[in-house]
Coordinates of C-alpha atoms in Angstrom, one line a residue:
Chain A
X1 CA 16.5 11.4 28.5
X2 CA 14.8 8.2 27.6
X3 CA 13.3 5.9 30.2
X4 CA 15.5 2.8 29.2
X5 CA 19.2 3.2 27.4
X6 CA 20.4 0.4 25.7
X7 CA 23.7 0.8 23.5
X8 CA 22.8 -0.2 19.7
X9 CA 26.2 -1.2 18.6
X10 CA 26.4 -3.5 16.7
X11 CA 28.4 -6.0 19.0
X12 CA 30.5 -8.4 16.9
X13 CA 32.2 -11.0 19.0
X14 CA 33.8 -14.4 17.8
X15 CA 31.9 -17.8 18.3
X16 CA 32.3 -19.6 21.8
X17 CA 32.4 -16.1 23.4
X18 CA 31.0 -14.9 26.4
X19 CA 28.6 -11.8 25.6
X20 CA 27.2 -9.3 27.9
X21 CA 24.4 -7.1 27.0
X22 CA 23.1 -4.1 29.4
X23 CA 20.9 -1.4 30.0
X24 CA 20.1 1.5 32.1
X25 CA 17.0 2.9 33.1
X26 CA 15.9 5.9 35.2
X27 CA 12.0 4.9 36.6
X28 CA 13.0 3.6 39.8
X29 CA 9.1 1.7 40.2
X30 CA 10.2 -0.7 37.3
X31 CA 10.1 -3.9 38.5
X32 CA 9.7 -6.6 36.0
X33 CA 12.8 -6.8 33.2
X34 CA 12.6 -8.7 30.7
X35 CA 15.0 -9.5 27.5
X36 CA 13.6 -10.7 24.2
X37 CA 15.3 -11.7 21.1
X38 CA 14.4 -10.2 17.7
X39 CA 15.6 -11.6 14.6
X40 CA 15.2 -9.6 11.5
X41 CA 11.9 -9.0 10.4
X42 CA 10.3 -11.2 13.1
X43 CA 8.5 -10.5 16.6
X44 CA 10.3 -9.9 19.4
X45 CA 11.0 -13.5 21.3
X46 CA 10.9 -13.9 25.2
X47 CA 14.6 -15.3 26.4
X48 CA 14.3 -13.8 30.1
X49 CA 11.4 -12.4 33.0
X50 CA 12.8 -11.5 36.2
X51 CA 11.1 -9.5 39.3
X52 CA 13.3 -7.4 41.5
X53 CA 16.3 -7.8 42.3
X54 CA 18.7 -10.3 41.4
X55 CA 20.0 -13.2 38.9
X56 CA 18.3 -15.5 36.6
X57 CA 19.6 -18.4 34.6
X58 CA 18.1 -20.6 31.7
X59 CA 20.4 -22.7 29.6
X60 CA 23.2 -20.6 28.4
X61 CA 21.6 -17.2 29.5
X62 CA 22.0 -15.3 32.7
X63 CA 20.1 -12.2 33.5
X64 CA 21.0 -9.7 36.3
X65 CA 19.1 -6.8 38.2
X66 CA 20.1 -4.6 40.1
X67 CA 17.9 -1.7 41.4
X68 CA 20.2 0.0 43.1
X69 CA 22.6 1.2 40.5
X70 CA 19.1 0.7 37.6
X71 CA 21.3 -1.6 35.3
X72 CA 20.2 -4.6 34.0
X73 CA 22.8 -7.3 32.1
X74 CA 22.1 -10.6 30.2
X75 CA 25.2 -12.2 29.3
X76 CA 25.6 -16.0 26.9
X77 CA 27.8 -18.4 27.5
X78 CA 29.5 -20.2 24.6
X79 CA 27.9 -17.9 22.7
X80 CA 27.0 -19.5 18.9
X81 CA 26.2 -18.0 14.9
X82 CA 22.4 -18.8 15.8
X83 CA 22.4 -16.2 19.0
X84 CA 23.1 -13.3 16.1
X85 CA 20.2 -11.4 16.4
X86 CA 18.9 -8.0 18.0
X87 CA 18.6 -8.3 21.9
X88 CA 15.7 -6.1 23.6
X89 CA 15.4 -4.7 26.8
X90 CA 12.7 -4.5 28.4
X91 CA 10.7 -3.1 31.7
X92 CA 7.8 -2.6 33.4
X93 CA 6.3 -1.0 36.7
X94 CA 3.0 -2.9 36.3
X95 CA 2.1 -6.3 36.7
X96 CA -1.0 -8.3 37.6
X97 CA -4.5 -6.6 37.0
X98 CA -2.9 -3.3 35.9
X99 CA -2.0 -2.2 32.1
X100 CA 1.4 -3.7 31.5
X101 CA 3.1 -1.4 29.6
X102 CA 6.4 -1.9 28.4
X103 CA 8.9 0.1 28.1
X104 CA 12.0 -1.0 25.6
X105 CA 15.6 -0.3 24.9
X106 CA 16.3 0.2 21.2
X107 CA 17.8 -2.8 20.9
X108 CA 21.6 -3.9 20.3
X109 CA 22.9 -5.8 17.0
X110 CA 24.9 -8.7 18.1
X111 CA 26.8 -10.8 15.6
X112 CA 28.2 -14.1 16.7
X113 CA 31.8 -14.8 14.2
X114 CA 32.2 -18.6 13.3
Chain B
X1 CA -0.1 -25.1 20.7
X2 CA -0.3 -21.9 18.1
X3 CA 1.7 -18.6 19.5
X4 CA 0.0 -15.5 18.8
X5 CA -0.8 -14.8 15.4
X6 CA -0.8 -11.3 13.0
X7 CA -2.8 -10.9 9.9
X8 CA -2.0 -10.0 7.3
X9 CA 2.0 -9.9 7.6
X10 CA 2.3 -7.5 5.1
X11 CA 0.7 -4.3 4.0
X12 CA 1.0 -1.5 1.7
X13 CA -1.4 1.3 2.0
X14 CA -2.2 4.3 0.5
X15 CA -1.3 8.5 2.7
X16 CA -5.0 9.0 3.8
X17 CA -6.7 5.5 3.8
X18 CA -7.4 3.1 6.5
X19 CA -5.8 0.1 7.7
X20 CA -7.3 -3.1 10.4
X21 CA -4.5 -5.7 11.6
X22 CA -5.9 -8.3 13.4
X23 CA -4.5 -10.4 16.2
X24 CA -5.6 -14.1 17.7
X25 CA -4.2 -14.4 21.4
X26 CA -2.7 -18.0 22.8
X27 CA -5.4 -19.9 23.6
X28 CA -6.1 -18.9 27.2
X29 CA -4.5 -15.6 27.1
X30 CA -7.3 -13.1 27.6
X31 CA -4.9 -10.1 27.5
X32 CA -3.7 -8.5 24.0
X33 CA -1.4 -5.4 23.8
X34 CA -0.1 -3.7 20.8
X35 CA 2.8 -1.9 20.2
X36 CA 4.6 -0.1 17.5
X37 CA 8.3 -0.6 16.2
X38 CA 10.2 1.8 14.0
X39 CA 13.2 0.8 12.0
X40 CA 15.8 0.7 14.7
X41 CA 13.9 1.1 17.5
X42 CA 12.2 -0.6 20.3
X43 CA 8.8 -1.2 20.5
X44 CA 6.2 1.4 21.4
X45 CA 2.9 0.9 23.7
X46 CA 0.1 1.4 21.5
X47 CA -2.8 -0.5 23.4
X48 CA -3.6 -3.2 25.9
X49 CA -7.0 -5.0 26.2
X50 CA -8.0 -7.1 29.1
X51 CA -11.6 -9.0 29.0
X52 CA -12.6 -6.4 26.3
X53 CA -11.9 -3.3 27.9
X54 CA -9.2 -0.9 27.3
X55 CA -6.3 -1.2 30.2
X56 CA -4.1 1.4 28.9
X57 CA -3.3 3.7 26.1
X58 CA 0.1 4.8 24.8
X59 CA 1.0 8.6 23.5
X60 CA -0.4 7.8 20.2
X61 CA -3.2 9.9 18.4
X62 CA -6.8 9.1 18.7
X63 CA -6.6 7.9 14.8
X64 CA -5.6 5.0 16.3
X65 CA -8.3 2.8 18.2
X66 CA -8.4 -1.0 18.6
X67 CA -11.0 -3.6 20.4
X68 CA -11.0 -6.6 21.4
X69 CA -13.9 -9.1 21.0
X70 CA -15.7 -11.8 23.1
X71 CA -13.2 -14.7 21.9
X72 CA -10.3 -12.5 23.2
X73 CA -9.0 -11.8 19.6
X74 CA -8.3 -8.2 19.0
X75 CA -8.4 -5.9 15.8
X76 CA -6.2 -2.5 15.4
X77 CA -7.1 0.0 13.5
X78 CA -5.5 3.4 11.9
X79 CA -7.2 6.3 10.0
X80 CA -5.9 8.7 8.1
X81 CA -2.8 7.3 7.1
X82 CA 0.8 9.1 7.4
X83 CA 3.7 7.8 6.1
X84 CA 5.2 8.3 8.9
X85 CA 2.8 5.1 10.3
X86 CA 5.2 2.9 8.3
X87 CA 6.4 0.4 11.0
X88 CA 6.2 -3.7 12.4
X89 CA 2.9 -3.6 14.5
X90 CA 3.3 -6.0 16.7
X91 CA 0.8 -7.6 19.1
X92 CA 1.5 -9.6 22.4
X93 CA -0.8 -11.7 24.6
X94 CA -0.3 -12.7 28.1
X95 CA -2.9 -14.9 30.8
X96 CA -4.0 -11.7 32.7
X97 CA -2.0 -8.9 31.7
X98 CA 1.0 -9.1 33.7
X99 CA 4.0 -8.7 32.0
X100 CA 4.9 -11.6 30.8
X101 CA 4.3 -11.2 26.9
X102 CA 4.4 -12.7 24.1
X103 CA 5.0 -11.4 20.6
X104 CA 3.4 -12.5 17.4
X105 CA 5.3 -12.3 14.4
X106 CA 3.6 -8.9 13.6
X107 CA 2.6 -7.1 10.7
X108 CA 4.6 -4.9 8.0
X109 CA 2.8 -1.6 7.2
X110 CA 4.2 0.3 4.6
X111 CA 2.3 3.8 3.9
X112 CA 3.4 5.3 0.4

């Protein structure tokens, strides 16, 4: 079983939408979560960093974590073409002064309908 | 200010030789980690350096090695090439190592 699931659709939805992305994870010392953004053939781009428990906005973007049932959700408002792109997962039971390794979901293929 | 930049972007290399990728930090970052991501797949911790000296090491054979040198820029390196090394290296820097990272555009290695 893998550390961090993440279903890897692809997620098609129509613009305006509301999408929510999750994952699952098993190592109950993670932490940090993270989401990052990956169009194709670029890096990975930080949208979201949380600690702990709990919700997190920026703009259009909402993250959630919670611990207790190891699920982690980022969902976009008014969701547009430009948000098509490959959303990441990520966690990690490190942080300061230790080696930060991060673990990832494989990814999920969203694609945002004009 | 620059993000963290990869060179070169892409690569094609011959089974059996040996490849460097380079990476230059944010300026300020002093932390550089390197990862590995297969077609279809999340990334995979290779490395991270922190003030020149390894912090952790991923389940990847010791042909792989990296440093990282007094200006906080860091070099990757892979002997003995497989194809099965064909993958986006990717690099990401942060202030101290804590896990807020950030990705350079990476580079394409294709071994033929």
């Amino acid at each position: 079983q893998k550390e961090v699931e993440q279903d890897p659709g692809p997620l098609s939805v129509p613009e305006g939408a509301i999408v929510s992305l999750n994952c699952t994870y098993s190592n109950s010392a993670f932490q940090y979560f993270m989401w990052y953004r990956q169009y194709s053939r670029k890096g990975p781009e930080l949208l979201m960093y949380t600690y702990s428990s709990g919700n997190k906005e920026d703009g259009r973007f909402t993250a959630q974590v919670d611990k207790s049932s190891k699920y982690i959700s980022l969902f976009i408002r008014d969701s547009q073409p430009s948000d098509s792109a490959t959303y990441l997962c990520a966690m990690s039971a490190l942080g300061y002064s230790s080696a930060s390794k991060i673990i990832f979901g494989s990814g999920t293929r969203l694609s945002i309908r004009p | 200010d620059a993000g963290v930049t990869q060179s070169p972007t892409h690569l094609i290399k011959t089974r059996g030789q040996h490849v460097t990728l380079r990476c230059s930090p944010i300026s300020g970052h002093k932390s550089v980690s390197w990862y590995q991501q297969v077609l279809g797949q999340g990334p995979q911790f290779i490395f991270q350096y922190y003030e020149k000296e390894e912090r952790g090491r991923g389940n990847f054979p010791d042909r792989f090695s990296a440093r990282q040198f007094p200006n906080y820029s860091s070099e990757l390196n892979v002997n003995a090439l497989l194809l099965g090394d064909s993958a986006l290296y990717l690099c990401a820097s942060s202030f101290s190592g804590e896990t807020e990272a950030f990705f350079g555009q990476g580079t394409r290695l294709t071994v033929v």
